[in-house]
Coordinates of C-alpha atoms in Angstrom, one line a residue:
M1 CA 89.9 78.7 127.5
N2 CA 87.1 77.3 125.4
Y3 CA 89.1 75.9 122.5
G4 CA 88.3 72.3 123.7
V5 CA 84.8 72.8 122.2
F6 CA 86.2 73.6 118.8
Q7 CA 88.7 70.8 119.1
E8 CA 85.9 68.3 119.7
Y9 CA 83.9 69.7 116.8
Y10 CA 86.9 69.5 114.4
S11 CA 87.4 65.9 115.5
D12 CA 83.9 64.9 114.7
K13 CA 83.3 67.0 111.6
W14 CA 86.6 67.4 109.8
T15 CA 86.2 69.3 106.5
L16 CA 89.6 71.0 106.2
Q17 CA 92.7 70.0 104.3
G18 CA 95.8 69.0 106.2
S19 CA 96.5 66.9 109.3
Q20 CA 93.7 66.8 111.8
E21 CA 96.3 66.2 114.6
L22 CA 97.5 69.8 114.2
T23 CA 94.2 71.1 115.6
G24 CA 95.5 69.8 119.0
I25 CA 98.2 72.5 119.1
I26 CA 96.0 75.5 118.3
G27 CA 94.7 76.1 121.8
T28 CA 98.1 75.8 123.4
T29 CA 99.8 77.8 120.6
S30 CA 97.3 80.6 121.2
N31 CA 98.0 80.7 124.9
G32 CA 101.8 80.4 124.3
V33 CA 101.9 83.2 121.7
M34 CA 99.8 85.4 123.9
Y35 CA 101.9 84.9 127.1
L36 CA 105.3 84.9 125.2
S37 CA 104.6 88.3 123.7
M38 CA 103.7 89.8 127.1
P39 CA 107.3 90.5 128.3
F40 CA 107.9 92.6 125.2
L41 CA 104.6 94.4 125.4
F42 CA 104.9 95.0 129.2
A43 CA 108.4 96.5 128.5
L44 CA 107.0 98.8 125.9
F45 CA 104.0 100.1 127.8
T46 CA 105.3 100.1 131.4
K47 CA 106.8 103.6 131.0
R48 CA 107.9 104.6 127.5
W49 CA 104.6 104.1 125.8
A50 CA 102.4 104.4 128.8
R51 CA 100.4 107.2 127.1
R52 CA 99.5 104.8 124.2
R53 CA 98.1 102.0 126.3
Q54 CA 94.5 102.6 125.4
T55 CA 95.3 103.0 121.7
A56 CA 97.3 99.7 121.8
A57 CA 94.4 97.9 123.5
L58 CA 92.0 99.2 120.8
C59 CA 94.4 97.9 118.1
G60 CA 94.4 94.6 119.9
A61 CA 90.6 94.4 119.9
A62 CA 90.6 95.1 116.1
L63 CA 93.3 92.5 115.4
T64 CA 91.5 89.9 117.5
S65 CA 88.2 90.5 115.7
I66 CA 89.8 90.4 112.3
S67 CA 91.6 87.2 113.2
F68 CA 88.4 85.4 114.1
L69 CA 86.7 86.7 111.0
L70 CA 89.5 85.4 108.8
S71 CA 89.5 82.1 110.6
S72 CA 85.9 81.6 109.5
F73 CA 87.1 81.4 105.9
S74 CA 89.8 78.7 106.6
T75 CA 90.1 75.9 104.1
H76 CA 93.4 74.3 105.4
V77 CA 94.4 73.5 109.0
W78 CA 97.3 75.9 108.9
H79 CA 94.8 78.7 108.3
L80 CA 93.3 77.9 111.7
V81 CA 96.8 77.8 113.4
A82 CA 97.7 81.2 111.9
T83 CA 94.4 83.0 112.7
Q84 CA 93.1 81.4 115.9
G85 CA 96.5 80.2 117.2
V86 CA 98.7 83.3 116.4
M87 CA 96.9 86.4 115.2
A88 CA 94.0 86.3 117.7
A89 CA 96.5 85.6 120.5
L90 CA 98.6 88.6 119.6
G91 CA 95.4 90.8 119.6
C92 CA 94.4 89.5 123.0
A93 CA 97.9 90.2 124.3
L94 CA 97.7 93.8 123.1
I95 CA 94.5 94.2 125.1
Y96 CA 95.6 92.4 128.2
S97 CA 99.1 93.8 128.6
P98 CA 98.4 97.6 128.9
I99 CA 95.2 97.0 130.9
T100 CA 97.0 94.8 133.4
L101 CA 99.8 97.3 133.8
S102 CA 97.3 100.0 134.7
L103 CA 95.6 97.6 137.1
G104 CA 98.8 96.8 139.0
E105 CA 99.5 100.6 139.3
W106 CA 96.2 101.4 140.9
F107 CA 96.7 98.8 143.6
N108 CA 99.6 98.7 146.1
N109 CA 101.4 95.5 147.3
R110 CA 99.0 94.9 150.1
N111 CA 96.1 94.1 147.8
R112 CA 97.7 93.6 144.4
A113 CA 97.3 89.8 144.5
V114 CA 93.6 90.1 145.3
A115 CA 93.1 92.5 142.4
Y116 CA 94.9 90.2 140.0
G117 CA 92.8 87.3 141.4
V118 CA 89.5 89.1 140.8
V119 CA 90.5 89.9 137.2
L120 CA 91.4 86.3 136.6
S121 CA 88.1 85.2 138.1
C122 CA 86.3 87.2 135.4
K123 CA 88.3 85.3 132.8
N124 CA 86.9 82.1 134.3
I125 CA 83.4 83.4 134.3
V126 CA 83.6 83.8 130.5
G127 CA 85.3 80.3 130.3
S128 CA 82.3 78.8 132.2
A129 CA 79.5 80.5 130.3
C130 CA 80.9 80.2 126.7
P131 CA 81.2 76.4 126.2
F132 CA 77.4 75.9 126.0
L133 CA 77.0 79.0 123.8
L134 CA 79.7 77.8 121.4
R135 CA 78.5 74.2 121.4
N136 CA 75.0 75.3 120.5
L137 CA 76.2 77.6 117.8
L138 CA 78.5 75.0 116.3
D139 CA 75.7 72.4 116.3
H140 CA 73.3 74.7 114.6
Y141 CA 75.4 76.8 112.3
G142 CA 78.8 75.1 111.9
F143 CA 82.2 76.6 112.8
R144 CA 82.3 79.3 110.0
T145 CA 79.1 81.1 111.1
T146 CA 80.0 80.5 114.8
L147 CA 83.4 82.3 114.3
R148 CA 81.6 85.2 112.6
I149 CA 79.2 85.6 115.5
W150 CA 82.1 85.3 117.9
T151 CA 83.8 88.1 116.0
A152 CA 80.9 90.4 116.7
I153 CA 80.8 89.4 120.4
A154 CA 84.6 90.0 120.8
A155 CA 84.4 93.4 119.2
G156 CA 81.2 94.5 120.9
T157 CA 82.4 93.6 124.4
S158 CA 86.1 94.5 124.3
I159 CA 86.1 97.9 122.6
P160 CA 83.6 99.6 125.1
A161 CA 85.4 98.0 128.1
I162 CA 88.8 99.5 127.0
F163 CA 87.4 103.0 127.4
L164 CA 86.7 102.3 131.1
I165 CA 90.4 101.8 131.9
S166 CA 92.6 104.8 132.6
T167 CA 96.4 104.9 132.9
H168 CA 97.6 105.7 136.4
P169 CA 99.0 109.3 136.5
S170 CA 102.3 108.1 138.0
S171 CA 103.1 106.3 134.7
I172 CA 102.7 109.3 132.5
S173 CA 105.8 111.4 132.5
S174 CA 105.4 115.0 131.6
N175 CA 108.8 114.9 129.9
V176 CA 109.2 112.2 127.3
H177 CA 113.0 112.7 127.4
Q178 CA 113.2 111.8 131.1
I179 CA 111.4 108.5 131.1
P180 CA 113.0 106.3 133.8
K181 CA 114.8 103.1 132.6
I182 CA 113.4 99.7 133.6
P183 CA 115.5 98.3 136.5
W184 CA 116.7 94.8 135.8
H185 CA 118.5 94.0 139.1
F186 CA 116.1 91.1 139.9
L187 CA 117.6 89.1 137.0
K188 CA 120.7 88.7 139.2
H189 CA 118.8 86.9 141.9
R190 CA 117.9 83.2 142.2
T191 CA 114.4 83.7 143.4
F192 CA 113.2 85.0 140.1
Y193 CA 114.4 81.9 138.2
I194 CA 113.0 79.5 140.8
Y195 CA 109.5 80.8 140.3
S196 CA 110.0 81.2 136.5
V197 CA 110.9 77.5 136.1
A198 CA 108.0 76.5 138.3
I199 CA 105.6 78.5 136.2
I200 CA 107.0 76.9 133.0
L201 CA 106.6 73.4 134.3
Q202 CA 103.0 74.0 135.7
S203 CA 101.8 75.7 132.5
S204 CA 103.1 73.0 130.2
G205 CA 100.5 70.6 131.7
Y206 CA 97.7 73.1 132.5
G207 CA 96.7 73.5 128.9
I208 CA 96.4 69.7 128.2
P209 CA 93.0 69.1 129.8
Q210 CA 91.6 72.3 128.3
T211 CA 92.5 70.9 124.9
Y212 CA 91.9 67.1 125.2
L213 CA 89.4 66.6 128.0
N214 CA 86.4 67.0 125.7
T215 CA 87.6 64.5 123.2
Y216 CA 88.7 62.1 125.9
A217 CA 85.2 62.2 127.5
H218 CA 83.6 61.7 124.1
E219 CA 85.9 59.0 122.6
V220 CA 87.1 57.0 125.7
T221 CA 84.4 57.3 128.3
L222 CA 81.7 57.4 125.6
L223 CA 79.9 60.4 127.0
S224 CA 77.6 62.5 124.9
Q225 CA 78.7 65.9 123.4
S226 CA 76.6 67.8 125.9
S227 CA 78.2 65.9 128.8
A228 CA 81.6 66.6 127.4
T229 CA 80.8 70.3 127.2
I230 CA 79.6 70.2 130.8
L231 CA 83.1 69.0 131.8
L232 CA 84.7 72.0 130.2
T233 CA 82.3 74.3 132.0
L234 CA 83.0 72.6 135.3
F235 CA 86.7 72.9 134.6
N236 CA 86.4 76.7 134.4
I237 CA 83.7 77.5 137.1
P238 CA 86.0 76.7 140.1
G239 CA 88.5 79.2 138.7
I240 CA 86.1 82.0 139.5
I241 CA 86.5 81.3 143.2
A242 CA 90.0 79.9 143.0
S243 CA 91.7 83.0 141.5
S244 CA 90.3 85.2 144.3
F245 CA 91.0 82.6 146.9
F246 CA 94.6 82.1 146.0
G247 CA 95.0 85.8 145.6
Y248 CA 93.7 86.2 149.1
L249 CA 96.0 83.5 150.5
S250 CA 98.9 85.4 148.9
D251 CA 97.9 88.7 150.5
N252 CA 96.3 87.8 153.8
K253 CA 97.9 89.1 157.0
H254 CA 96.0 86.9 159.5
F255 CA 97.7 83.7 158.5
P256 CA 100.7 84.7 156.4
L257 CA 101.9 82.1 153.9
S258 CA 105.0 82.4 151.8
A259 CA 104.6 82.5 148.0
T260 CA 106.2 79.0 147.7
T261 CA 103.7 77.6 150.2
V262 CA 100.7 78.9 148.2
T263 CA 102.1 77.8 144.9
S264 CA 102.8 74.4 146.3
I265 CA 99.3 74.0 147.6
S266 CA 98.0 74.7 144.1
A267 CA 100.6 72.5 142.3
V268 CA 100.4 69.4 144.5
S269 CA 96.6 69.3 144.8
S270 CA 96.2 69.6 141.0
A271 CA 98.7 66.9 140.4
L272 CA 96.9 64.5 142.8
S273 CA 93.7 65.3 140.9
A274 CA 95.2 64.3 137.6
F275 CA 96.8 61.1 138.9
L276 CA 93.9 59.9 141.1
L277 CA 90.8 61.1 139.2
W278 CA 91.6 61.6 135.5
G279 CA 94.0 58.6 135.4
L280 CA 91.5 56.3 137.1
A281 CA 88.5 57.3 135.1
S282 CA 87.0 54.3 133.2
Q283 CA 84.5 53.9 130.4
G284 CA 81.2 55.6 131.3
S285 CA 82.7 57.0 134.5
M286 CA 81.4 60.6 134.4
T287 CA 81.6 61.0 138.2
L288 CA 85.4 60.8 138.3
L289 CA 85.7 63.2 135.3
V290 CA 83.4 65.6 137.0
L291 CA 85.4 65.5 140.2
F292 CA 88.6 65.9 138.1
S293 CA 87.2 68.9 136.3
I294 CA 86.2 70.6 139.5
T295 CA 89.3 69.9 141.6
F296 CA 91.9 70.4 138.8
G297 CA 90.0 73.5 137.6
F298 CA 90.1 74.9 141.1
F299 CA 93.7 74.2 142.1
A300 CA 95.4 74.6 138.7
G301 CA 93.2 77.4 137.7
G302 CA 94.2 79.5 140.7
Y303 CA 97.9 79.0 140.2
S304 CA 98.4 82.3 138.2
A305 CA 96.7 84.2 141.0
T306 CA 99.6 83.3 143.3
W307 CA 101.9 85.5 141.2
G308 CA 100.8 88.6 143.2
G309 CA 102.5 86.9 146.2
V310 CA 105.5 86.1 144.1
I311 CA 105.8 89.7 143.1
N312 CA 105.4 90.9 146.7
E313 CA 108.2 88.6 147.8
L314 CA 110.5 89.8 145.0
E315 CA 109.6 93.4 145.9
I316 CA 110.6 92.8 149.5
E317 CA 113.9 91.3 148.5
A318 CA 114.6 94.3 146.3
A319 CA 113.8 96.7 149.2
Q320 CA 116.2 94.7 151.4
R321 CA 118.9 95.1 148.8
N322 CA 118.0 98.8 148.3
E323 CA 117.3 98.0 144.6
A324 CA 114.5 99.4 142.4
I325 CA 112.0 97.0 140.8
D326 CA 109.3 97.5 138.2
T327 CA 106.5 95.2 139.2
G328 CA 104.7 95.6 135.9
M329 CA 107.7 94.4 134.0
L330 CA 108.2 91.6 136.4
Y331 CA 104.5 90.4 136.0
G332 CA 105.1 90.5 132.2
L333 CA 108.1 88.2 132.5
L334 CA 106.2 85.8 134.6
N335 CA 103.5 85.7 131.9
G336 CA 106.3 85.0 129.4
A337 CA 107.4 82.0 131.4
R338 CA 103.8 80.8 131.3
G339 CA 103.9 81.2 127.5
I340 CA 107.0 79.0 127.3
G341 CA 105.2 76.4 129.3
Y342 CA 102.0 76.5 127.1
V343 CA 104.0 76.2 123.9
S344 CA 106.1 73.3 125.3
G345 CA 103.0 71.5 126.5
G346 CA 101.3 71.9 123.1
L347 CA 104.3 70.6 121.2
A348 CA 104.6 67.7 123.6
G349 CA 100.9 66.8 123.4
V350 CA 100.8 65.6 119.8
P351 CA 103.7 63.0 120.2
L352 CA 102.5 62.0 123.6
L353 CA 99.1 61.2 122.1
R354 CA 100.7 59.2 119.4
A355 CA 102.8 57.3 122.0
G356 CA 99.6 56.2 123.8
S357 CA 98.3 52.7 123.2
S358 CA 95.8 52.5 120.3
S359 CA 94.2 49.5 122.0
A360 CA 93.0 49.5 125.5
L361 CA 95.4 48.0 128.0
G362 CA 93.0 48.3 130.9
S363 CA 89.8 49.9 132.1
F364 CA 91.5 53.1 133.4
G365 CA 92.6 56.3 131.6
Y366 CA 96.3 55.2 132.0
G367 CA 95.7 52.3 129.6
T368 CA 94.2 54.5 126.8
T369 CA 95.7 56.6 124.1
Y370 CA 95.6 59.5 126.5
G371 CA 97.6 57.7 129.2
P372 CA 100.9 59.6 128.5
L373 CA 99.0 62.9 128.4
I374 CA 97.6 62.2 131.9
I375 CA 100.9 61.3 133.3
F376 CA 102.5 64.4 131.7
T377 CA 99.8 66.6 133.2
G378 CA 100.3 65.2 136.7
L379 CA 104.1 65.4 136.7
S380 CA 104.2 68.9 135.2
S381 CA 101.7 70.1 137.8
V382 CA 103.5 68.8 140.8
F383 CA 106.8 70.3 139.6
G384 CA 105.0 73.7 139.5
G385 CA 105.5 73.7 143.3
W386 CA 109.2 72.8 143.2
G387 CA 110.1 76.2 144.7
L388 CA 109.2 74.6 148.0
L389 CA 112.4 72.5 147.8
W390 CA 114.5 75.7 147.7
K391 CA 112.5 77.4 150.5
W392 CA 112.0 74.4 152.9
K393 CA 113.7 76.2 155.8
Q394 CA 111.2 79.1 155.4
L395 CA 108.3 76.6 155.3
L396 CA 109.4 74.9 158.5
H397 CA 109.7 78.2 160.2
L398 CA 106.1 79.2 159.2
M399 CA 104.8 75.8 160.4

């Protein structure tokens, strides 16, 4: 979530061998690898290896710490891609997957979305506090020492926290030879694919501002490094509230909203933010970028908290068809869809940046090198709510 700070630092103080442009894919590659690995990890730890969840999470913490430490010795850009972009992501996935499975089992379908939302809010708390810490460390000590300090922070916070999480008794079978198989009936139904495609499209654009907003603010709008860091912080702060808010919208019984309605609110609002605020930001226009960071960070940042409502809807469909469903495995597959989106967005970002005009065509963001990235972010965001086209009858009924 804070890779944009490193991206800006690498752009200003390049000392490594290899193409500097490749640093633009590290953040999205990290997110992509982490989320793409989750379907496999969720499948392993949902039942068969449920007893080993805590051990796996500790191994993940060790791998993450070792990856950041190795990253501090990088001399070529591909070293950063391998350590920060791949190894650390796999370690984080090993922590997140078993812990999230246990979380989903401790909460039923009436408050599962809120629980997921609260956890995602904690992620945004870290994302809001760390940009200034990392910026200060990078300015004073450089990226090598900063990564070593971050290694200590990652190990010192994750390892003790893992021991606080216990596996739900229902997942631990007393007979390892009678472990229930994962039901895959939901793969036969259209609803799962509608939401999966929506998640892929939304995620492909969500990682773009996290990676390029800092450099855009510094290079195009000519803001100082401290101002650019503030933008990344403002991008993450709204997610603290948004994750819980969208989780509540998905679970609330007073004004029930379908999962497609909630995801569309997030998708359309974040798209409008990209088109009207980031796209119209001109040189020295910090106000519009601040508004963009806050609004996009709120609506796009809360998108993943709507998945609890998606799972509830698929669970209801399964009950109507008298089919079994493993909600933990389902959540892992939705994370996998997000990983596909992150990787796609990261791969698209570099050529889109090259396609942008090297000379200003106007006073707005659309006329800069980042113009194609802005348009891509807005379009991918709005298509994140495309499930509404499939569920329009249900929406009209609710209205």
